[in-house]
Structure formats: C-alpha cells, structure tokens
Protein backbone atom coordinates (compact mmCIF):
# COMPACT_ATOMS: atom_id res chain seq x y z
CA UNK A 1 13.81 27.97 10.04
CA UNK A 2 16.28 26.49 7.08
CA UNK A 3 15.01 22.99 5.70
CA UNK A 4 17.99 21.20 7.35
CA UNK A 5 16.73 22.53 11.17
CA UNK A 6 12.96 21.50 9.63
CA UNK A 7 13.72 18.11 8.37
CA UNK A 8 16.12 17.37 12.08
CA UNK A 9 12.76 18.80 13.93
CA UNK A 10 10.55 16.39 12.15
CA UNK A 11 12.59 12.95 12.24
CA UNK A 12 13.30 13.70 16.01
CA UNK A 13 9.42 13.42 16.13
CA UNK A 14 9.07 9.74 17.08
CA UNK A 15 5.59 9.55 15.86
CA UNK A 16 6.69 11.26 12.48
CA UNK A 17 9.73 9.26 12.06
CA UNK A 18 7.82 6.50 12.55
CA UNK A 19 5.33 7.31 10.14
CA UNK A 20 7.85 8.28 7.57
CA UNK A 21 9.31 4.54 7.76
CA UNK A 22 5.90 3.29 7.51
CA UNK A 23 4.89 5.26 4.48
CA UNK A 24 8.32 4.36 2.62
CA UNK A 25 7.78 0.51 3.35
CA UNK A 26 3.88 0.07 2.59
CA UNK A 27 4.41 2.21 -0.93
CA UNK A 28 7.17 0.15 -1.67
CA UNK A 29 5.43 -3.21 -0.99
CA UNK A 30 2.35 -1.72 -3.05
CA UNK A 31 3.97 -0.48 -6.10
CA UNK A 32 6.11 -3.88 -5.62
CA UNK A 33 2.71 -5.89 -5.79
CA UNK A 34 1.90 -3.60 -9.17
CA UNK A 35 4.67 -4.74 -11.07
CA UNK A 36 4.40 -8.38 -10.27
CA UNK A 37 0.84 -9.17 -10.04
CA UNK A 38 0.75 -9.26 -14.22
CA UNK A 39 3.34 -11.66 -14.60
CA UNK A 40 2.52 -13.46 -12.46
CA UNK A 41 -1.03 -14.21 -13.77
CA UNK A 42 0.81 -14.83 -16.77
CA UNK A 43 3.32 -17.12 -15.56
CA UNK A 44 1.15 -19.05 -13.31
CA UNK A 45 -2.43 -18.79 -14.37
CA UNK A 46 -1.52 -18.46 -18.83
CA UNK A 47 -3.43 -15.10 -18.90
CA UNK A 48 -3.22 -13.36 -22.24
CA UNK A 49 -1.53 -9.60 -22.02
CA UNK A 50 -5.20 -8.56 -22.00
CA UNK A 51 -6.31 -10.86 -19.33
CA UNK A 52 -3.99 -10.21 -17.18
CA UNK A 53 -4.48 -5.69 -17.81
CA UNK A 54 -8.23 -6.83 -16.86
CA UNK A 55 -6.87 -8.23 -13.58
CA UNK A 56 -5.40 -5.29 -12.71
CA UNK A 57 -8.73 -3.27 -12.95
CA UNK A 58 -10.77 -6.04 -10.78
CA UNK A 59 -8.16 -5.19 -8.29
CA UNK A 60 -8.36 -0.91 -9.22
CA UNK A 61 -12.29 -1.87 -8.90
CA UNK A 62 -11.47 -4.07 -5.54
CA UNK A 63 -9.52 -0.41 -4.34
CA UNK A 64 -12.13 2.14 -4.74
CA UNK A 65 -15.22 -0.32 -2.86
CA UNK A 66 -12.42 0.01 0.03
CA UNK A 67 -11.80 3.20 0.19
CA UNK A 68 -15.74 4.05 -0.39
CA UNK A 69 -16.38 1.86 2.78
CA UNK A 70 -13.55 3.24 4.71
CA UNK A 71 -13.81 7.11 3.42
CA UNK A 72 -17.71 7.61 2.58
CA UNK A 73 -18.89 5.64 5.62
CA UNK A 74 -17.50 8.27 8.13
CA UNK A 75 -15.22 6.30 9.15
CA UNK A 76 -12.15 8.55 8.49
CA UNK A 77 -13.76 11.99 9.79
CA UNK A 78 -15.50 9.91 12.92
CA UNK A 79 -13.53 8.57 15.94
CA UNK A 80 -10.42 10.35 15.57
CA UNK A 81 -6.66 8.45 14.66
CA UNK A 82 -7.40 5.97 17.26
CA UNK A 83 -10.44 4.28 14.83
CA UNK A 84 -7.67 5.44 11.90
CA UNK A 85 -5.60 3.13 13.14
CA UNK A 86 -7.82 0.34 13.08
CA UNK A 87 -9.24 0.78 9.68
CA UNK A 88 -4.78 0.91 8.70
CA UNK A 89 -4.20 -1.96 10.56
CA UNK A 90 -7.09 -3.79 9.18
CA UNK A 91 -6.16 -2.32 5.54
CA UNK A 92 -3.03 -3.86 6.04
CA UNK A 93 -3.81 -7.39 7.61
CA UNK A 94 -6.28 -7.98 4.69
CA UNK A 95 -3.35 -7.05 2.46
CA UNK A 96 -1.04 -9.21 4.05
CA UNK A 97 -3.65 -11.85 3.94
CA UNK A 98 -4.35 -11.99 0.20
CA UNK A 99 -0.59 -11.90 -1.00
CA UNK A 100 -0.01 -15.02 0.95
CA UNK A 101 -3.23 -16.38 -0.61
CA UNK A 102 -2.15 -15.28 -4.24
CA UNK A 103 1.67 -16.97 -3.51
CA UNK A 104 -0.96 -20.06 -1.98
CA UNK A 105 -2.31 -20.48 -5.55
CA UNK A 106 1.07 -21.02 -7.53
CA UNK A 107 0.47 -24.56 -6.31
CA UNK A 108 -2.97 -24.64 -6.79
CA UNK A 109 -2.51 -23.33 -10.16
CA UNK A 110 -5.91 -22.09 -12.75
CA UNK A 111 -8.52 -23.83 -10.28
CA UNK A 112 -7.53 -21.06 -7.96
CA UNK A 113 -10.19 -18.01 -7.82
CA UNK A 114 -6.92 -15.53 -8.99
CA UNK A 115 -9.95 -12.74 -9.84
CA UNK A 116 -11.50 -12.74 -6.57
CA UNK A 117 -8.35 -13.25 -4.40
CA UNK A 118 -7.37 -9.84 -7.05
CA UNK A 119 -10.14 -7.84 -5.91
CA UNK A 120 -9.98 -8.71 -2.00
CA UNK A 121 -6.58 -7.69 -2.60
CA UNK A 122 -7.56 -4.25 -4.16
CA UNK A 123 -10.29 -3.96 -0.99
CA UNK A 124 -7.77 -4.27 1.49
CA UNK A 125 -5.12 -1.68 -0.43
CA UNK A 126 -8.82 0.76 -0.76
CA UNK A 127 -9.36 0.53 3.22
CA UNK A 128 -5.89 0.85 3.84
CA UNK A 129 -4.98 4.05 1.68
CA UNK A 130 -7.58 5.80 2.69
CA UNK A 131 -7.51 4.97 6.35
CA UNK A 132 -3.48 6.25 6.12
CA UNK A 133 -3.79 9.68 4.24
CA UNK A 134 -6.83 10.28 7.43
CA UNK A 135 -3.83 9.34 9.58
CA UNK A 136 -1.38 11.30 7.54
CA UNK A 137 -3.97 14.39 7.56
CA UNK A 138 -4.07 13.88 11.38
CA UNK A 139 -0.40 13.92 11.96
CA UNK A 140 0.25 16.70 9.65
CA UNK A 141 -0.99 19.00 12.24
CA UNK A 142 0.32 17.55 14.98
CA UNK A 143 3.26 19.95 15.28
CA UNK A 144 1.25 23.21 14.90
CA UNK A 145 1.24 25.49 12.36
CA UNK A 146 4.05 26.29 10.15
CA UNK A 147 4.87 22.26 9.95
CA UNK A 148 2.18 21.24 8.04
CA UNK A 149 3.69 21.27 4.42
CA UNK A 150 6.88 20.24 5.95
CA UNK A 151 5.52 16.98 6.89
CA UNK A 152 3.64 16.09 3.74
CA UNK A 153 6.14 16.88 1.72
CA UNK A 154 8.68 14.53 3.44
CA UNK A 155 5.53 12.08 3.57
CA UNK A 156 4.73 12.45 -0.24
CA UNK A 157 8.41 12.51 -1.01
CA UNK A 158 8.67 9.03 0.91
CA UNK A 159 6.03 7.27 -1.35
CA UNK A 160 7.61 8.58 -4.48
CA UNK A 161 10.76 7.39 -3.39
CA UNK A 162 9.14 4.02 -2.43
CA UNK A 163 7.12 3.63 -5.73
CA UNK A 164 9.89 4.15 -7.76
CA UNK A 165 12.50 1.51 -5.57
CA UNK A 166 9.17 -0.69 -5.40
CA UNK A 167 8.67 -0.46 -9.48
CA UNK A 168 12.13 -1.04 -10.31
CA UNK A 169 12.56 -4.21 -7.33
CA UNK A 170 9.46 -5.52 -8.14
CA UNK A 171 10.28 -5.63 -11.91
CA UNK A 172 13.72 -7.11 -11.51
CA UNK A 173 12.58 -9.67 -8.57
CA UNK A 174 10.39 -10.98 -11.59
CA UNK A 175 12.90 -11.01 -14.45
CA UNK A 176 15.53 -12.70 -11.62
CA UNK A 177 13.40 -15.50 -10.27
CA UNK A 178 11.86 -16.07 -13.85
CA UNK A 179 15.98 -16.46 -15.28
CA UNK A 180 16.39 -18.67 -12.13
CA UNK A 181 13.55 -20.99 -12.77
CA UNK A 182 14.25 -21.07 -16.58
C-alpha cells in the first residue's frame, strides 16, 4: 500500500482522526505554555533570568511525580484505554485547572504561590503524557498489523508539528501582548 492509500486509511479511522486532532492541539497548548511560562514569571512576579529557569524545573520536577504516579503505579498497563482515558482526562482537567490559576495570579501578583501552582502544573502535564502515549500505544494496534508505524509516525509527526507552531505562537503571543501593554 503507497503512503497516500495509508495516510486516507488512517484519517478515515474516526478514532485515529480523532486522536490525531487531539495530539496536534494538546502539544501545541504544551509547548505554548513552555514558551510563556518564563516571561511571564518575569513580567508578573520580577523573577531574575535564573529564577524564572528554576521555575521551569519545579514544573520538569512537578512532570516526572505525574507520570511516576500515572506510569509506575500500574495504572497505564492495568484496566485497559477505558482507565487511560481517565488518567488523560484527569491529566488534562488538572492542566486546564492550573493555567487558569497561573492567569488568576496576574492580579494577585508576588503573594501568589507561582512555585507551587508551577509544579501542580508540571503534575498534571506528568499524568497526562503518560496516560496519552498508553492511549497512543493502545491505538497503534488497533488496525492490525502492518499499521502500527503508520500511525505513530503521523502521531509523532503531529506533536512535532504542534511544538514547533506552539513555540513560535507562544513566543510571539508574548512579544505581541507585551508591545500592546507597553
């Protein structure tokens, strides 16, 4: 089968399709969140350079306690996609959560706890990651042999699409709203 007949196979796959769209927008919101979280603490909160590189590892550290709670307590091998689905959904709620906390504290400015709203942050990007690549394992194989590699590499291609569009937005949205509010 040519890549054309391949790639027509997999988006008429509603579940892959929909999975595709899903990957694209939650890497582009992520690497989005990368590229503003620093100025932001800057802007906002007067961290240093430094301080605000140090932010970004209480979130990396906030990451890998989800993903150890999600991955190393059975969770992803246990249950099947159904309990997946969950851990995403939750991964993603928790997410959702602490960005609107974080754009909370703009108005309540350095008595806001920016570190630990950081690292809940991180948890909830941890549970979700690894809770989606369990899912993205899952579906992978949904289409029986032959399809696997097909499917991840549309997947992966997806998030490197997204990271780079989520870099570059994310980057700009900060220089443009910082211009505006100059």
């Amino acid at each position: 089968v040519d890549l054309a007949t391949a790639l027509a196979e997999l988006w008429a796959d509603r579940e892959a399709r929909r999975f595709s769209v899903f990957v694209f927008v939650s890497m582009l919101a992520y690497s989005m969140q990368d590229m503003i979280l620093e100025p932001f603490a800057g802007l906002i909160f007067a961290y240093t350079p430094g301080q605000s590189t140090q932010l970004a590892g209480v979130q990396h550290i906030g990451v890998l306690l989800g993903m150890i709670l999600v991955g190393v307590g059975g969770s992803v091998f246990v249950g099947g996609a159904r309990h997946l689905r969950r851990w995403t959904v939750a991964g993603c709620l928790g997410s959702a959560a602490s960005l609107v906390a974080l754009a909370n504290a703009a108005s309540w400015g350095v008595s806001w706890p920016l570190a630990a709203n950081v690292a809940l942050l991180g948890f909830f990007n941890g549970m979700f990651a690894v809770a989606a690549i369990g899912a993205m394992m899952t579906l992978a194989g949904a289409a029986g042999p032959q399809r696997e590699g097909l499917r991840m590499g549309v997947w992966g291609a997806a998030q490197a699409i997204a990271f780079g569009t989520g870099g570059l937005t994310g980057a700009l949205g900060v220089d443009l709203l910082r211009g505006v509010g100059d």
